[in-house]
Amino acid sequence: MDDRISVKLISAEDILAANCINIEEIIAVIEKVLLQYKSGNILLPDKISQTFDEESQSRINCMPSAIYTLGTDGICGVKWVSVFPQNPLLHNRPNVSGVIVLSEMKYGLPLAVMDGTLITTLRTACMGAIGAKYLARRNSNAYCAIGAGEQGKMHFAAIKTLFPQMDTCYVASRTAKSETNFCMEMGEKYPTVRFIACGSNYQRASENADIIVTAVSSQLPLLKADTIKKGAFYCHVGGIEDEDEVSLKADKIVCDNWNSLKHRSTPTLSRLYAEGRIKDEDIYCDIADIIDGTKPGRENDMEFNYFNSIGLSFVDVAVAFSFYKKIVEKGMGIDWIIRDSSIWECIKRVM
């Protein structure tokens, strides 16, 4: 019997060095796995969320899934991710931090332990970009970023990849410093885009935007319905960053997975569903139904479309496995031997 077990330790630096950061490739991986889920090829258990503080919504989530069509015999994985919304403001620590564990499904052996924070950031932003791809006007050129953190920056980068004509970005955040930093950093990366700091004026940031993204840790309704113009697209990323009327006025509400989202406690749509103000029939569809052509996406230039991505563990696993393959092919990462002999042989050494 071969009792040796080893895993690949993969850092964020390994992911970057292996040239895994290709937005169009990541989007293709996500679209493919969304269709695999729709076809019944994925096991998606309920997410386990340990909320430590109801007011701040500080929590650690355990998100498992299995994809039968990945690898030779299937790949399963779990993301262990913390969300501590007050970290950036109070402790100068990141809001999100996590790891992803991958296993193969023939023998059930672990394959990798990977940085999950970078993957989460990329997955979340690319899912938002997929929403924009199908639900925003193709000629959209004005962008609103409510929230100037990592997700705010990454969402702009992902959506700009699909909308290269984007030439204006309004940004509103809690502090002038974060807005200034956003404009300086993003301006260096995208010199043809005009970045406008709005001085925490969320109305000014959103009223002229074709694409609006709220990527904030706040539990306050910052986005107001009367500041959204006809024909806009809104991507809801976090919890309660939009007032109720925003979703209630939408022509189409689309989710990454409505069945998963409606039972959560944090997002605006989940609360409205619990209160009976939004019903199943008010949800236009899951985004996979638009990807495969079952339903049309945007149908005219006057629609206001609302997209909410709750985050699906099988998407994290699919993206992580695509990175894992590249890193293994390049001989990168650290091979960590968990055990080199049977359990009894290990114990005998110390008894």
Short mmCIF file of C-alpha atoms in Angstrom, two decimals:
data_model
loop_
_atom_site.label_atom_id
_atom_site.label_comp_id
_atom_site.label_asym_id
_atom_site.label_seq_id
_atom_site.Cartn_x
_atom_site.Cartn_y
_atom_site.Cartn_z
CA MET A 1 0.00 0.00 0.00
CA ASP A 2 1.26 3.46 -0.89
CA ASP A 3 0.75 5.51 2.28
CA ARG A 4 2.63 8.58 1.12
CA ILE A 5 0.47 11.70 0.90
CA SER A 6 1.72 15.00 -0.46
CA VAL A 7 0.05 18.21 -1.55
CA LYS A 8 1.09 21.23 -3.56
CA LEU A 9 1.28 24.46 -1.55
CA ILE A 10 0.40 27.35 -3.84
CA SER A 11 0.80 30.97 -2.81
CA ALA A 12 -0.62 34.10 -4.38
CA GLU A 13 2.89 34.78 -5.72
CA ASP A 14 2.88 31.38 -7.46
CA ILE A 15 -0.44 32.22 -9.12
CA LEU A 16 0.94 35.53 -10.37
CA ALA A 17 4.29 34.07 -11.51
CA ALA A 18 2.54 31.31 -13.48
CA ASN A 19 0.68 33.96 -15.53
CA CYS A 20 -2.71 32.74 -14.35
CA ILE A 21 -4.24 36.23 -14.35
CA ASN A 22 -5.98 36.34 -17.70
CA ILE A 23 -9.45 37.83 -17.34
CA GLU A 24 -10.88 36.38 -20.56
CA GLU A 25 -9.61 32.88 -19.68
CA ILE A 26 -11.06 33.09 -16.17
CA ILE A 27 -14.41 34.26 -17.55
CA ALA A 28 -14.42 31.29 -19.95
CA VAL A 29 -13.74 28.90 -17.04
CA ILE A 30 -16.59 30.43 -15.03
CA GLU A 31 -19.11 30.35 -17.88
CA LYS A 32 -18.26 26.71 -18.59
CA VAL A 33 -18.65 25.61 -14.97
CA LEU A 34 -21.95 27.50 -14.61
CA LEU A 35 -23.29 25.44 -17.51
CA GLN A 36 -21.90 22.27 -15.92
CA TYR A 37 -23.91 23.07 -12.79
CA LYS A 38 -27.03 23.58 -14.85
CA SER A 39 -26.41 20.18 -16.49
CA GLY A 40 -26.30 18.44 -13.10
CA ASN A 41 -22.57 17.68 -13.07
CA ILE A 42 -21.82 19.45 -9.80
CA LEU A 43 -22.50 18.69 -6.15
CA LEU A 44 -23.15 21.89 -4.19
CA PRO A 45 -23.77 21.40 -0.45
CA ASP A 46 -25.03 24.30 1.62
CA LYS A 47 -22.50 26.88 2.69
CA ILE A 48 -21.74 26.86 6.40
CA SER A 49 -21.45 30.38 7.75
CA GLN A 50 -20.22 31.14 11.26
CA THR A 51 -21.27 34.72 12.03
CA PHE A 52 -19.53 36.07 15.11
CA ASP A 53 -21.06 39.55 15.19
CA GLU A 54 -24.51 40.29 13.76
CA GLU A 55 -23.90 44.02 13.60
CA SER A 56 -20.61 43.91 11.69
CA GLN A 57 -21.39 40.59 9.95
CA SER A 58 -17.88 39.33 10.75
CA ARG A 59 -17.90 35.68 9.74
CA ILE A 60 -15.99 32.67 8.46
CA ASN A 61 -17.56 30.61 5.69
CA CYS A 62 -16.96 26.98 4.76
CA MET A 63 -17.89 26.44 1.10
CA PRO A 64 -17.59 22.90 -0.33
CA SER A 65 -18.39 21.55 -3.80
CA ALA A 66 -17.53 18.74 -6.21
CA ILE A 67 -17.21 18.95 -10.00
CA TYR A 68 -17.53 15.54 -11.63
CA THR A 69 -16.29 16.73 -15.03
CA LEU A 70 -12.94 18.19 -13.91
CA GLY A 71 -9.69 16.27 -14.02
CA THR A 72 -9.64 12.52 -14.71
CA ASP A 73 -12.20 11.42 -12.13
CA GLY A 74 -13.56 14.69 -10.79
CA ILE A 75 -12.27 17.40 -8.48
CA CYS A 76 -13.73 18.47 -5.17
CA GLY A 77 -12.72 21.35 -3.01
CA VAL A 78 -13.58 23.64 -0.16
CA LYS A 79 -12.98 27.31 0.42
CA TRP A 80 -12.42 28.46 4.00
CA VAL A 81 -12.85 32.22 3.87
CA SER A 82 -13.23 34.95 6.44
CA VAL A 83 -15.18 38.15 5.86
CA PHE A 84 -14.48 40.79 8.49
CA PRO A 85 -15.97 44.05 7.11
CA GLN A 86 -14.50 46.30 9.80
CA ASN A 87 -10.91 45.13 9.29
CA PRO A 88 -9.78 47.77 6.76
CA LEU A 89 -11.12 50.75 8.69
CA LEU A 90 -10.38 49.65 12.26
CA HIS A 91 -7.38 47.36 12.01
CA ASN A 92 -5.69 48.04 8.66
CA ARG A 93 -6.25 44.39 7.78
CA PRO A 94 -7.92 42.91 4.68
CA ASN A 95 -11.67 42.41 4.64
CA VAL A 96 -11.42 38.95 3.04
CA SER A 97 -8.87 36.20 3.66
CA GLY A 98 -9.06 32.53 2.76
CA VAL A 99 -7.58 29.27 1.55
CA ILE A 100 -8.82 26.67 -0.93
CA VAL A 101 -8.18 22.93 -0.59
CA LEU A 102 -8.48 20.71 -3.69
CA SER A 103 -8.80 16.91 -3.73
CA GLU A 104 -9.10 14.35 -6.50
CA MET A 105 -12.19 12.13 -6.48
CA LYS A 106 -10.76 8.73 -7.47
CA TYR A 107 -8.99 8.02 -4.17
CA GLY A 108 -10.07 11.10 -2.22
CA LEU A 109 -6.53 12.34 -1.78
CA PRO A 110 -5.66 16.03 -1.33
CA LEU A 111 -4.00 17.77 -4.25
CA ALA A 112 -3.37 21.34 -3.18
CA VAL A 113 -3.70 23.99 -0.53
CA MET A 114 -3.94 27.34 -2.27
CA ASP A 115 -4.23 31.00 -1.45
CA GLY A 116 -7.94 31.68 -1.65
CA THR A 117 -7.97 35.44 -1.27
CA LEU A 118 -6.60 36.23 -4.72
CA ILE A 119 -8.84 33.59 -6.30
CA THR A 120 -11.89 34.99 -4.49
CA THR A 121 -11.10 38.51 -5.67
CA LEU A 122 -10.66 37.37 -9.27
CA ARG A 123 -13.70 35.08 -9.26
CA THR A 124 -15.97 37.74 -7.80
CA ALA A 125 -14.89 40.43 -10.24
CA CYS A 126 -15.06 38.13 -13.27
CA MET A 127 -18.56 37.03 -12.28
CA GLY A 128 -19.55 40.70 -12.19
CA ALA A 129 -18.00 41.12 -15.63
CA ILE A 130 -20.08 38.20 -16.91
CA GLY A 131 -23.19 39.94 -15.60
CA ALA A 132 -22.16 43.10 -17.46
CA LYS A 133 -21.37 41.12 -20.62
CA TYR A 134 -24.98 39.97 -20.95
CA LEU A 135 -26.94 42.70 -19.15
CA ALA A 136 -25.15 46.03 -19.76
CA ARG A 137 -25.42 48.12 -22.91
CA ARG A 138 -22.63 47.20 -25.30
CA ASN A 139 -21.76 50.88 -25.82
CA SER A 140 -21.41 51.58 -22.08
CA ASN A 141 -18.56 54.01 -21.43
CA ALA A 142 -19.22 55.53 -17.99
CA TYR A 143 -18.53 53.47 -14.89
CA CYS A 144 -19.40 54.03 -11.24
CA ALA A 145 -17.32 52.43 -8.49
CA ILE A 146 -18.93 52.69 -5.08
CA GLY A 147 -16.14 51.36 -2.92
CA ALA A 148 -12.46 51.99 -3.63
CA GLY A 149 -10.93 48.81 -2.22
CA GLU A 150 -9.52 45.68 -3.86
CA GLN A 151 -12.89 44.50 -5.17
CA GLY A 152 -13.69 47.94 -6.54
CA LYS A 153 -10.42 47.99 -8.46
CA MET A 154 -10.68 44.39 -9.65
CA HIS A 155 -14.26 44.83 -10.87
CA PHE A 156 -13.23 47.81 -12.96
CA ALA A 157 -10.29 45.87 -14.41
CA ALA A 158 -12.46 42.86 -15.30
CA ILE A 159 -15.31 44.88 -16.79
CA LYS A 160 -12.92 47.17 -18.68
CA THR A 161 -11.52 44.04 -20.37
CA LEU A 162 -14.95 43.36 -21.89
CA PHE A 163 -15.80 47.03 -22.47
CA PRO A 164 -12.53 48.48 -23.81
CA GLN A 165 -14.26 51.73 -24.82
CA MET A 166 -14.86 52.60 -21.15
CA ASP A 167 -13.38 56.08 -20.76
CA THR A 168 -14.84 57.51 -17.53
CA CYS A 169 -14.91 56.13 -14.01
CA TYR A 170 -16.61 57.90 -11.10
CA VAL A 171 -15.51 56.66 -7.69
CA ALA A 172 -17.12 57.29 -4.30
CA SER A 173 -15.83 55.87 -1.05
CA ARG A 174 -15.91 56.58 2.68
CA THR A 175 -12.75 58.68 2.67
CA ALA A 176 -11.09 61.17 0.36
CA LYS A 177 -7.81 59.28 0.77
CA SER A 178 -9.21 56.01 -0.59
CA GLU A 179 -10.78 57.81 -3.55
CA THR A 180 -7.51 59.59 -4.32
CA ASN A 181 -5.53 56.36 -4.07
CA PHE A 182 -8.03 54.62 -6.36
CA CYS A 183 -7.76 57.36 -8.98
CA MET A 184 -3.96 57.45 -8.84
CA GLU A 185 -3.44 53.67 -8.97
CA MET A 186 -6.03 53.03 -11.65
CA GLY A 187 -5.02 56.10 -13.63
CA GLU A 188 -1.48 54.73 -13.95
CA LYS A 189 -2.84 51.41 -15.20
CA TYR A 190 -5.49 52.92 -17.50
CA PRO A 191 -4.15 56.28 -18.75
CA THR A 192 -6.95 56.71 -21.33
CA VAL A 193 -9.65 56.61 -18.64
CA ARG A 194 -10.73 59.73 -16.75
CA PHE A 195 -11.03 58.85 -13.06
CA ILE A 196 -13.19 61.24 -11.03
CA ALA A 197 -13.22 61.29 -7.23
CA CYS A 198 -16.70 62.20 -6.03
CA GLY A 199 -15.97 63.11 -2.40
CA SER A 200 -18.17 60.40 -0.87
CA ASN A 201 -21.07 61.73 -2.95
CA TYR A 202 -22.66 58.48 -4.06
CA GLN A 203 -25.38 60.25 -6.03
CA ARG A 204 -22.82 62.12 -8.12
CA ALA A 205 -20.93 58.89 -8.75
CA SER A 206 -23.95 56.92 -9.95
CA GLU A 207 -26.23 59.37 -11.74
CA ASN A 208 -24.35 59.42 -15.07
CA ALA A 209 -23.02 55.86 -15.03
CA ASP A 210 -23.88 53.14 -17.52
CA ILE A 211 -22.40 50.45 -15.25
CA ILE A 212 -22.61 50.70 -11.45
CA VAL A 213 -20.74 48.41 -9.07
CA THR A 214 -21.08 48.56 -5.29
CA ALA A 215 -18.14 46.75 -3.72
CA VAL A 216 -18.22 47.89 -0.11
CA SER A 217 -18.14 46.33 3.34
CA SER A 218 -20.74 48.79 4.63
CA GLN A 219 -24.16 47.54 5.68
CA LEU A 220 -25.73 50.86 4.66
CA PRO A 221 -27.91 51.50 1.57
CA LEU A 222 -25.55 53.84 -0.27
CA LEU A 223 -27.02 53.45 -3.77
CA LYS A 224 -30.36 55.22 -4.24
CA ALA A 225 -32.91 54.24 -6.87
CA ASP A 226 -33.56 57.79 -8.08
CA THR A 227 -29.88 58.27 -9.00
CA ILE A 228 -29.85 55.40 -11.51
CA LYS A 229 -30.51 56.39 -15.10
CA LYS A 230 -32.54 54.38 -17.58
CA GLY A 231 -30.51 51.76 -19.39
CA ALA A 232 -28.00 51.30 -16.58
CA PHE A 233 -26.60 48.02 -15.32
CA TYR A 234 -26.04 47.46 -11.60
CA CYS A 235 -23.78 44.80 -10.11
CA HIS A 236 -24.47 44.16 -6.43
CA VAL A 237 -21.42 42.60 -4.77
CA GLY A 238 -21.81 42.73 -1.01
CA GLY A 239 -24.64 42.98 1.49
CA ILE A 240 -27.00 45.91 1.97
CA GLU A 241 -25.34 48.61 -0.13
CA ASP A 242 -28.46 49.52 -2.12
CA GLU A 243 -31.84 50.73 -0.93
CA ASP A 244 -34.78 48.39 -1.46
CA GLU A 245 -36.25 50.44 -4.31
CA VAL A 246 -33.20 49.74 -6.50
CA SER A 247 -34.11 46.10 -7.05
CA LEU A 248 -37.84 46.81 -6.99
CA LYS A 249 -37.49 49.17 -9.99
CA ALA A 250 -35.30 46.79 -12.03
CA ASP A 251 -36.58 45.47 -15.36
CA LYS A 252 -34.58 42.28 -14.93
CA ILE A 253 -33.10 40.75 -11.78
CA VAL A 254 -30.49 38.09 -12.56
CA CYS A 255 -28.40 36.08 -10.10
CA ASP A 256 -25.50 33.67 -10.25
CA ASN A 257 -27.77 31.23 -8.40
CA TRP A 258 -31.08 32.43 -6.99
CA ASN A 259 -31.75 29.27 -5.00
CA SER A 260 -28.50 29.80 -3.09
CA LEU A 261 -28.92 33.54 -2.73
CA LYS A 262 -32.49 33.70 -1.46
CA HIS A 263 -31.73 31.80 1.75
CA ARG A 264 -28.79 33.98 2.77
CA SER A 265 -29.20 36.67 5.41
CA THR A 266 -26.99 39.49 4.15
CA PRO A 267 -27.90 40.63 0.59
CA THR A 268 -30.74 43.05 -0.08
CA LEU A 269 -32.56 40.55 -2.29
CA SER A 270 -32.43 37.87 0.41
CA ARG A 271 -34.00 40.19 2.96
CA LEU A 272 -36.70 41.32 0.54
CA TYR A 273 -37.48 37.67 -0.19
CA ALA A 274 -37.72 36.87 3.53
CA GLU A 275 -40.09 39.82 3.95
CA GLY A 276 -42.27 38.64 1.05
CA ARG A 277 -41.57 41.74 -1.03
CA ILE A 278 -39.78 39.77 -3.75
CA LYS A 279 -40.98 36.36 -4.92
CA ASP A 280 -39.37 33.63 -7.00
CA GLU A 281 -41.27 34.79 -10.08
CA ASP A 282 -39.74 38.28 -9.75
CA ILE A 283 -36.31 36.85 -10.55
CA TYR A 284 -35.74 36.83 -14.30
CA CYS A 285 -33.28 33.92 -14.25
CA ASP A 286 -29.87 32.65 -13.24
CA ILE A 287 -27.06 33.93 -15.46
CA ALA A 288 -26.47 30.41 -16.89
CA ASP A 289 -29.86 30.63 -18.63
CA ILE A 290 -28.61 33.66 -20.54
CA ILE A 291 -25.18 32.19 -21.23
CA ASP A 292 -26.67 29.13 -22.96
CA GLY A 293 -29.36 31.12 -24.79
CA THR A 294 -32.35 29.77 -22.88
CA LYS A 295 -33.32 33.38 -22.14
CA PRO A 296 -32.24 36.64 -23.74
CA GLY A 297 -30.05 39.05 -21.81
CA ARG A 298 -30.46 42.76 -22.38
CA GLU A 299 -33.21 43.35 -24.93
CA ASN A 300 -33.17 47.14 -25.32
CA ASP A 301 -31.18 50.22 -24.37
CA MET A 302 -33.70 51.43 -21.79
CA GLU A 303 -33.70 48.40 -19.48
CA PHE A 304 -32.34 48.80 -15.98
CA ASN A 305 -30.81 45.42 -15.14
CA TYR A 306 -29.78 44.23 -11.68
CA PHE A 307 -27.22 41.47 -11.15
CA ASN A 308 -26.47 39.86 -7.80
CA SER A 309 -23.68 37.33 -7.41
CA ILE A 310 -23.72 35.60 -4.01
CA GLY A 311 -20.59 33.54 -4.68
CA LEU A 312 -20.59 29.84 -5.53
CA SER A 313 -17.96 27.46 -4.23
CA PHE A 314 -17.83 25.41 -7.42
CA VAL A 315 -16.74 28.52 -9.29
CA ASP A 316 -13.87 28.96 -6.84
CA VAL A 317 -12.94 25.30 -7.27
CA ALA A 318 -13.03 25.52 -11.08
CA VAL A 319 -10.86 28.64 -11.16
CA ALA A 320 -8.49 27.19 -8.54
CA PHE A 321 -8.09 23.95 -10.50
CA SER A 322 -7.35 25.84 -13.72
CA PHE A 323 -4.58 27.69 -11.86
CA TYR A 324 -3.35 24.46 -10.23
CA LYS A 325 -2.86 22.81 -13.63
CA LYS A 326 -0.79 25.72 -14.93
CA ILE A 327 1.35 25.81 -11.81
CA VAL A 328 2.00 22.04 -11.87
CA GLU A 329 2.91 22.19 -15.58
CA LYS A 330 5.50 24.86 -14.78
CA GLY A 331 6.93 22.98 -11.80
CA MET A 332 5.99 25.74 -9.40
CA GLY A 333 4.59 25.68 -5.88
CA ILE A 334 5.96 23.70 -2.93
CA ASP A 335 5.54 19.93 -2.65
CA TRP A 336 4.58 19.31 0.97
CA ILE A 337 4.74 15.73 2.25
CA ILE A 338 1.95 15.37 4.80
CA ARG A 339 2.81 11.76 5.58
CA ASP A 340 5.47 9.45 4.14
CA SER A 341 4.34 6.13 5.68
CA SER A 342 1.39 4.44 7.37
CA ILE A 343 -0.20 5.97 10.44
CA TRP A 344 1.16 3.17 12.64
CA GLU A 345 4.67 3.59 11.25
CA CYS A 346 4.49 7.28 12.07
CA ILE A 347 3.29 6.61 15.62
CA LYS A 348 5.92 3.92 16.26
CA ARG A 349 8.67 6.48 15.76
CA VAL A 350 7.67 8.43 18.85
CA MET A 351 6.44 5.66 21.16
#
